[in-house]
Short mmCIF file of C-alpha atoms and ligand atoms in Angstrom, two decimals:
data_model
loop_
_atom_site.label_atom_id
_atom_site.label_comp_id
_atom_site.label_asym_id
_atom_site.label_seq_id
_atom_site.Cartn_x
_atom_site.Cartn_y
_atom_site.Cartn_z
CA UNK A 568 14.41 -7.88 23.78
CA UNK A 569 12.97 -11.35 24.50
CA UNK A 570 11.07 -12.45 27.58
CA UNK A 571 11.48 -16.17 27.16
CA UNK A 572 11.19 -18.99 24.67
CA UNK A 573 7.50 -19.07 23.73
CA UNK A 574 7.51 -22.36 21.86
CA UNK A 575 9.39 -24.69 19.62
CA UNK A 576 7.78 -25.66 16.33
CA UNK A 577 7.82 -29.30 15.25
CA UNK A 578 6.92 -30.43 11.73
CA UNK A 579 4.77 -33.57 11.65
CA UNK A 580 3.02 -35.52 8.92
CA UNK A 581 0.54 -37.20 11.29
CA UNK A 582 -0.90 -34.62 13.69
CA UNK A 583 -3.09 -36.92 15.76
CA UNK A 584 -0.28 -39.46 15.99
CA UNK A 585 2.07 -36.73 17.23
CA UNK A 586 -0.49 -35.49 19.78
CA UNK A 587 -0.82 -39.06 21.04
CA UNK A 588 2.97 -39.46 21.25
CA UNK A 589 3.45 -36.26 23.28
CA UNK A 590 0.43 -37.01 25.43
CA UNK A 591 1.23 -40.63 26.23
CA UNK A 592 5.01 -40.29 26.18
CA UNK A 593 5.38 -36.94 27.97
CA UNK A 594 2.00 -36.23 29.56
CA UNK A 595 1.69 -32.99 27.59
CA UNK A 596 -1.88 -31.83 27.08
CA UNK A 597 -3.37 -30.48 23.86
CA UNK A 598 -4.32 -26.93 24.67
CA UNK A 599 -5.28 -25.39 21.37
CA UNK A 600 -5.86 -26.48 17.77
CA UNK A 601 -6.14 -24.10 14.84
CA UNK A 602 -5.93 -24.14 11.06
CA UNK A 603 -3.88 -21.16 9.90
CA UNK A 604 -4.51 -20.85 6.16
CA UNK A 605 -1.97 -18.05 5.72
CA UNK A 606 0.83 -20.39 6.85
CA UNK A 607 -0.69 -23.47 5.23
CA UNK A 608 -0.76 -25.47 8.46
CA UNK A 609 -2.98 -27.13 11.02
CA UNK A 610 -1.34 -26.45 14.37
CA UNK A 611 -1.68 -27.88 17.86
CA UNK A 612 -0.24 -26.28 20.98
CA UNK A 613 0.83 -28.57 23.83
CA UNK A 614 1.47 -27.13 27.26
CA UNK A 615 4.88 -27.47 28.86
CA UNK A 616 5.20 -25.17 31.86
CA UNK A 617 4.80 -21.61 30.59
CA UNK A 618 5.93 -22.62 27.11
CA UNK A 619 4.54 -24.73 24.34
CA UNK A 620 5.35 -27.25 21.73
CA UNK A 621 3.69 -26.26 18.45
CA UNK A 622 2.98 -29.25 16.24
CA UNK A 623 2.60 -28.27 12.59
CA UNK A 624 0.99 -30.37 9.89
CA UNK A 625 1.12 -28.89 6.40
CA UNK A 626 -2.18 -28.43 4.55
CA UNK A 627 -0.36 -28.91 1.26
CA UNK A 628 3.04 -29.93 -0.05
CA UNK A 629 3.90 -26.46 -1.33
CA UNK A 630 3.55 -24.73 2.06
CA UNK A 631 6.72 -23.89 3.98
CA UNK A 632 6.22 -26.78 6.40
CA UNK A 633 5.29 -29.08 3.51
CA UNK A 634 8.58 -28.33 1.77
CA UNK A 635 10.46 -28.78 5.04
CA UNK A 636 8.90 -32.23 5.55
CA UNK A 637 9.74 -33.17 1.98
CA UNK A 638 13.41 -32.21 2.52
CA UNK A 639 13.98 -33.31 6.11
CA UNK A 640 11.13 -35.49 7.28
CA UNK A 641 9.39 -34.83 10.61
CA UNK A 642 11.34 -32.98 13.28
CA UNK A 643 12.35 -29.70 14.86
CA UNK A 644 11.29 -26.81 12.62
CA UNK A 645 11.72 -23.48 14.45
CA UNK A 646 12.22 -21.74 17.77
CA UNK A 647 9.99 -18.84 18.83
CA UNK A 648 11.05 -16.10 21.25
CA UNK A 649 8.43 -14.09 23.05
CA UNK A 650 8.49 -10.31 23.03
CA UNK A 651 6.06 -7.76 24.41
CA UNK A 652 6.76 -5.38 21.50
CA UNK A 653 7.33 -7.14 18.21
CA UNK A 654 7.59 -3.90 16.24
CA UNK A 655 10.62 -2.69 18.17
CA UNK A 656 12.10 -6.22 18.32
CA UNK A 657 11.90 -6.37 14.50
CA UNK A 658 13.60 -2.97 14.26
CA UNK A 659 16.38 -4.18 16.57
CA UNK A 660 17.10 -7.40 14.67
CA UNK A 661 16.95 -5.47 11.38
CA UNK A 662 19.44 -2.93 12.77
CA UNK A 663 21.65 -5.86 13.83
CA UNK A 664 21.77 -6.91 10.18
CA UNK A 665 19.63 -10.04 10.38
CA UNK A 666 17.55 -11.05 7.35
CA UNK A 667 13.80 -10.90 7.85
CA UNK A 668 11.40 -13.25 6.11
CA UNK A 669 8.54 -11.04 7.34
CA UNK A 670 9.19 -7.31 7.10
CA UNK A 671 6.01 -6.71 9.06
CA UNK A 672 4.37 -8.86 11.76
CA UNK A 673 1.67 -11.26 10.58
CA UNK A 674 -1.20 -12.83 12.44
CA UNK A 675 -0.10 -16.11 14.01
CA UNK A 676 -1.71 -18.72 16.22
CA UNK A 677 -4.26 -17.60 18.85
CA UNK A 678 -4.31 -14.03 17.55
CA UNK A 679 -0.62 -13.47 18.25
CA UNK A 680 1.57 -11.26 16.06
CA UNK A 681 4.55 -13.13 14.62
CA UNK A 682 7.48 -12.59 12.27
CA UNK A 683 10.11 -15.01 11.00
CA UNK A 684 13.82 -14.39 10.49
CA UNK A 685 15.75 -16.09 7.74
CA UNK A 686 17.75 -19.11 8.97
CA UNK A 687 20.67 -18.04 6.73
CA UNK A 688 21.28 -15.14 9.10
CA UNK A 689 20.53 -17.00 12.35
CA UNK A 690 23.01 -19.84 12.20
CA UNK A 691 20.66 -22.25 10.47
CA UNK A 692 17.85 -21.91 13.01
CA UNK A 693 14.51 -20.74 11.63
CA UNK A 694 13.59 -18.13 14.25
CA UNK A 695 10.18 -16.67 15.03
CA UNK A 696 9.38 -13.61 17.12
CA UNK A 697 5.99 -13.75 18.79
CA UNK A 698 3.99 -11.10 20.60
CA UNK A 699 1.07 -12.84 22.33
CA UNK A 700 -2.34 -11.22 22.63
CA UNK A 701 -2.19 -9.11 25.76
CO1 CO B 1458 5.71 -21.01 15.78
#
């Protein structure tokens, strides 16, 4: 169902500070920056091999990432698995009894199609499915 891990999402309150940390500490280059109003975040993708780290800064306190930061502080937020067919992957996880946050894929970063699963049904790990633009 999944090709590989596409990215991990990291919640940050200081985006430029986080970019500097990953760049100077790990030599990871900023590849893409995008404000995604629908998710209430400004996001930066950093390259690591074929995968990415997705740094997420909330645009407001009442966004999902804003609430996460309020509760937990900065840190690991979600894991995203890559699929070439998100519609059938969603059907499969639904059939397996997992709780979906998104019943239908939404537009994610860089024109991808994404859907989140509820962490209550995935062992506490907020899980994203992502179908990149082909
Ligand atoms: Co993500």
